[in-house]
PDB file of C-alpha atoms and ligand atoms in Angstrom:
ATOM      1  CA  MET G  44     -65.702 -41.664   7.172  1.00 86.00           C
ATOM      2  CA  ASN G  45     -65.087 -38.025   7.887  1.00 93.00           C
ATOM      3  CA  VAL G  46     -66.417 -37.008  11.337  1.00 94.00           C
ATOM      4  CA  GLY G  47     -65.401 -33.156  10.620  1.00 93.00           C
ATOM      5  CA  HIS G  48     -62.577 -32.820  12.891  1.00 95.00           C
ATOM      6  CA  PRO G  49     -59.245 -32.727  11.176  1.00 94.00           C
ATOM      7  CA  GLU G  50     -57.186 -34.704  14.034  1.00 96.00           C
ATOM      8  CA  ILE G  51     -59.777 -37.462  14.172  1.00 97.00           C
ATOM      9  CA  ASP G  52     -60.014 -37.894  10.774  1.00 96.00           C
ATOM     10  CA  ALA G  53     -56.259 -37.884   9.903  1.00 97.00           C
ATOM     11  CA  ASP G  54     -56.003 -40.286  13.109  1.00 97.00           C
ATOM     12  CA  HIS G  55     -58.882 -42.530  11.172  1.00 97.00           C
ATOM     13  CA  ARG G  56     -56.776 -42.587   7.767  1.00 97.00           C
ATOM     14  CA  TYR G  57     -54.085 -43.479   9.707  1.00 98.00           C
ATOM     15  CA  LEU G  58     -55.367 -46.381  11.158  1.00 97.00           C
ATOM     16  CA  ILE G  59     -56.629 -47.768   7.728  1.00 97.00           C
ATOM     17  CA  HIS G  60     -53.109 -47.341   6.967  1.00 97.00           C
ATOM     18  CA  LEU G  61     -51.596 -49.618   9.894  1.00 98.00           C
ATOM     19  CA  ILE G  62     -54.464 -52.090   9.253  1.00 97.00           C
ATOM     20  CA  ASN G  63     -53.375 -52.393   5.749  1.00 97.00           C
ATOM     21  CA  THR G  64     -49.828 -52.617   6.738  1.00 96.00           C
ATOM     22  CA  VAL G  65     -50.999 -55.491   9.175  1.00 96.00           C
ATOM     23  CA  GLU G  66     -52.902 -57.315   6.364  1.00 94.00           C
ATOM     24  CA  LEU G  67     -49.981 -56.998   4.253  1.00 94.00           C
ATOM     25  CA  VAL G  68     -47.609 -58.591   6.571  1.00 94.00           C
ATOM     26  CA  LEU G  69     -50.130 -61.715   7.271  1.00 92.00           C
ATOM     27  CA  ARG G  70     -50.699 -62.222   3.180  1.00 90.00           C
ATOM     28  CA  PHE G  71     -46.515 -62.070   2.817  1.00 91.00           C
ATOM     29  CA  PRO G  72     -45.359 -63.490   6.261  1.00 90.00           C
ATOM     30  CA  GLU G  73     -41.771 -63.534   5.252  1.00 86.00           C
ATOM     31  CA  ASN G  74     -40.429 -62.393   8.651  1.00 89.00           C
ATOM     32  CA  PRO G  75     -42.927 -63.356  11.214  1.00 85.00           C
ATOM     33  CA  GLU G  76     -41.329 -60.734  13.414  1.00 92.00           C
ATOM     34  CA  HIS G  77     -43.251 -58.331  11.131  1.00 94.00           C
ATOM     35  CA  MET G  78     -46.346 -59.351  12.573  1.00 93.00           C
ATOM     36  CA  LYS G  79     -45.341 -58.417  15.968  1.00 94.00           C
ATOM     37  CA  LEU G  80     -43.865 -54.854  14.681  1.00 96.00           C
ATOM     38  CA  ALA G  81     -47.015 -53.973  12.951  1.00 96.00           C
ATOM     39  CA  PHE G  82     -49.628 -54.863  15.572  1.00 96.00           C
ATOM     40  CA  ASP G  83     -47.413 -52.991  18.098  1.00 97.00           C
ATOM     41  CA  GLU G  84     -47.618 -49.855  15.895  1.00 98.00           C
ATOM     42  CA  LEU G  85     -51.369 -50.692  15.450  1.00 98.00           C
ATOM     43  CA  GLU G  86     -52.066 -51.137  19.137  1.00 98.00           C
ATOM     44  CA  HIS G  87     -49.906 -48.311  20.005  1.00 98.00           C
ATOM     45  CA  TYR G  88     -51.640 -45.929  17.925  1.00 98.00           C
ATOM     46  CA  ALA G  89     -55.197 -46.980  18.447  1.00 98.00           C
ATOM     47  CA  ALA G  90     -54.378 -46.448  22.360  1.00 98.00           C
ATOM     48  CA  GLU G  91     -52.753 -42.923  21.674  1.00 98.00           C
ATOM     49  CA  HIS G  92     -55.612 -42.302  18.905  1.00 98.00           C
ATOM     50  CA  PHE G  93     -58.645 -42.694  21.455  1.00 98.00           C
ATOM     51  CA  ALA G  94     -56.974 -40.908  24.305  1.00 98.00           C
ATOM     52  CA  ARG G  95     -56.444 -38.007  22.171  1.00 98.00           C
ATOM     53  CA  GLU G  96     -60.295 -38.063  20.689  1.00 97.00           C
ATOM     54  CA  GLU G  97     -61.491 -38.582  24.172  1.00 98.00           C
ATOM     55  CA  LYS G  98     -59.666 -35.288  24.962  1.00 97.00           C
ATOM     56  CA  ILE G  99     -61.338 -33.479  22.434  1.00 96.00           C
ATOM     57  CA  GLN G 100     -64.860 -34.751  23.325  1.00 96.00           C
ATOM     58  CA  ILE G 101     -64.482 -33.522  26.770  1.00 96.00           C
ATOM     59  CA  SER G 102     -63.223 -30.205  25.762  1.00 94.00           C
ATOM     60  CA  TRP G 103     -66.468 -29.957  23.210  1.00 93.00           C
ATOM     61  CA  GLY G 104     -68.519 -31.027  26.358  1.00 93.00           C
ATOM     62  CA  TYR G 105     -69.450 -34.375  24.317  1.00 94.00           C
ATOM     63  CA  SER G 106     -72.672 -35.847  25.741  1.00 93.00           C
ATOM     64  CA  HIS G 107     -72.024 -39.186  25.068  1.00 94.00           C
ATOM     65  CA  TYR G 108     -68.437 -39.443  26.168  1.00 96.00           C
ATOM     66  CA  ASP G 109     -68.680 -42.069  28.849  1.00 97.00           C
ATOM     67  CA  GLU G 110     -70.181 -44.558  26.440  1.00 96.00           C
ATOM     68  CA  HIS G 111     -67.910 -43.841  24.177  1.00 97.00           C
ATOM     69  CA  GLN G 112     -64.699 -44.058  26.129  1.00 98.00           C
ATOM     70  CA  GLN G 113     -66.348 -47.712  27.279  1.00 98.00           C
ATOM     71  CA  GLU G 114     -66.327 -48.716  23.724  1.00 97.00           C
ATOM     72  CA  HIS G 115     -63.204 -47.248  23.246  1.00 98.00           C
ATOM     73  CA  ARG G 116     -61.506 -49.633  26.077  1.00 98.00           C
ATOM     74  CA  ARG G 117     -63.764 -52.698  24.558  1.00 98.00           C
ATOM     75  CA  LEU G 118     -61.845 -51.879  21.130  1.00 98.00           C
ATOM     76  CA  LEU G 119     -58.254 -51.982  22.700  1.00 98.00           C
ATOM     77  CA  GLU G 120     -59.187 -55.350  24.787  1.00 98.00           C
ATOM     78  CA  SER G 121     -60.407 -57.133  21.847  1.00 98.00           C
ATOM     79  CA  LEU G 122     -57.326 -55.943  19.712  1.00 97.00           C
ATOM     80  CA  SER G 123     -54.937 -57.188  22.339  1.00 97.00           C
ATOM     81  CA  LEU G 124     -56.970 -60.375  22.349  1.00 97.00           C
ATOM     82  CA  LEU G 125     -56.222 -61.067  18.589  1.00 97.00           C
ATOM     83  CA  ARG G 126     -52.779 -60.492  18.645  1.00 95.00           C
ATOM     84  CA  ARG G 127     -52.473 -62.858  21.782  1.00 96.00           C
ATOM     85  CA  MET G 128     -54.423 -65.256  19.453  1.00 96.00           C
ATOM     86  CA  MET G 129     -51.918 -64.765  17.015  1.00 95.00           C
ATOM     87  CA  GLU G 130     -48.662 -65.262  18.720  1.00 94.00           C
ATOM     88  CA  LYS G 131     -50.493 -68.339  20.349  1.00 96.00           C
ATOM     89  CA  ALA G 132     -51.270 -69.809  16.997  1.00 95.00           C
ATOM     90  CA  MET G 133     -47.535 -69.006  15.568  1.00 94.00           C
ATOM     91  CA  ALA G 134     -46.119 -70.580  18.815  1.00 95.00           C
ATOM     92  CA  GLU G 135     -47.696 -73.713  18.143  1.00 97.00           C
ATOM     93  CA  THR G 136     -46.980 -73.629  14.244  1.00 95.00           C
ATOM     94  CA  SER G 137     -43.827 -74.838  12.149  1.00 95.00           C
ATOM     95  CA  PRO G 138     -43.159 -72.692  10.767  1.00 93.00           C
ATOM     96  CA  PRO G 139     -44.798 -69.701  12.266  1.00 92.00           C
ATOM     97  CA  ALA G 140     -45.493 -67.950   9.245  1.00 93.00           C
ATOM     98  CA  ASP G 141     -48.029 -70.753   8.096  1.00 94.00           C
ATOM     99  CA  ALA G 142     -50.109 -69.446  11.321  1.00 94.00           C
ATOM    100  CA  LEU G 143     -49.872 -66.031   9.703  1.00 93.00           C
ATOM    101  CA  ARG G 144     -51.432 -67.187   6.167  1.00 92.00           C
ATOM    102  CA  GLU G 145     -53.933 -69.605   7.694  1.00 93.00           C
ATOM    103  CA  HIS G 146     -55.378 -66.669   9.724  1.00 94.00           C
ATOM    104  CA  SER G 147     -54.809 -63.728   7.216  1.00 94.00           C
ATOM    105  CA  GLY G 148     -58.598 -63.970   6.099  1.00 95.00           C
ATOM    106  CA  TYR G 149     -59.903 -63.780   9.683  1.00 96.00           C
ATOM    107  CA  VAL G 150     -57.664 -61.013  11.081  1.00 96.00           C
ATOM    108  CA  THR G 151     -58.318 -58.919   8.039  1.00 96.00           C
ATOM    109  CA  ASP G 152     -61.994 -59.206   8.164  1.00 97.00           C
ATOM    110  CA  PHE G 153     -61.698 -58.476  12.031  1.00 97.00           C
ATOM    111  CA  LEU G 154     -59.575 -55.654  11.877  1.00 97.00           C
ATOM    112  CA  ARG G 155     -61.305 -54.065   9.040  1.00 96.00           C
ATOM    113  CA  LYS G 156     -64.885 -54.404  10.903  1.00 97.00           C
ATOM    114  CA  TRP G 157     -63.429 -53.469  14.009  1.00 96.00           C
ATOM    115  CA  LEU G 158     -62.634 -49.933  12.646  1.00 96.00           C
ATOM    116  CA  VAL G 159     -65.153 -49.315  10.250  1.00 95.00           C
ATOM    117  CA  ASP G 160     -67.687 -49.877  12.745  1.00 96.00           C
ATOM    118  CA  HIS G 161     -66.832 -48.311  15.392  1.00 96.00           C
ATOM    119  CA  VAL G 162     -66.090 -44.864  13.137  1.00 95.00           C
ATOM    120  CA  MET G 163     -69.688 -45.532  10.940  1.00 94.00           C
ATOM    121  CA  LYS G 164     -71.899 -46.442  14.103  1.00 93.00           C
ATOM    122  CA  THR G 165     -70.017 -44.473  17.270  1.00 95.00           C
ATOM    123  CA  ASP G 166     -67.710 -41.766  15.973  1.00 95.00           C
ATOM    124  CA  LEU G 167     -69.715 -40.368  13.185  1.00 94.00           C
ATOM    125  CA  LYS G 168     -72.316 -39.318  16.237  1.00 93.00           C
ATOM    126  CA  MET G 169     -70.067 -36.793  16.676  1.00 95.00           C
ATOM    127  CA  ILE G 170     -70.399 -35.039  13.612  1.00 93.00           C
ATOM    128  CA  ASP G 171     -73.431 -32.600  15.239  1.00 91.00           C
ATOM    129  CA  LEU G 172     -70.815 -31.653  17.444  1.00 90.00           C
ATOM    130  CA  PHE G 173     -68.415 -30.175  14.876  1.00 92.00           C
ATOM    131  CA  LYS G 174     -70.880 -29.042  12.539  1.00 88.00           C
ATOM    132  CA  GLY G 175     -71.200 -25.345  11.620  1.00 82.00           C
ATOM    133  CA  ARG G 176     -68.204 -24.773  14.297  1.00 82.00           C
ATOM    134  CA  LYS G 177     -64.912 -23.705  14.048  1.00 78.00           C
ATOM    135  CA  VAL G 178     -62.966 -26.338  14.795  1.00 77.00           C
ATOM    136  CA  PHE G 179     -59.370 -25.112  14.270  1.00 68.00           C
TER     137      PHE G 179
HETATM  138 FE1  FE2 D 389     -63.976 -43.620  19.012  1.00 59.99          FE
END
């Protein structure tokens, strides 16, 4: 999944770690508050990462910057929608942890696809941008 830029690749690895954390919380929802914390961190870091990646694209004169930026926006919107869906399910379920267990499979599949699809289909197009050039 490496695009060849150390900062971007490190961010992607950290995003995988954050998704794994959400998955763990969903599988073992002892405290539903943990879901909010895990999602907070994922949403916050995803926004930070996308901004960082876009900045790198601008400084390297990336030709697909506009469509890439639009995709980042859509990804953040879908993440926020997923979070709202989970919060609604928790508010309507007693105990709320049951909602986390019930939707665990869906959320896990969604998040893995959310990140992997973007990295594999869109981010990897940046490989040529960094190939054979001194990144740092
Ligand atoms: Fe990206």
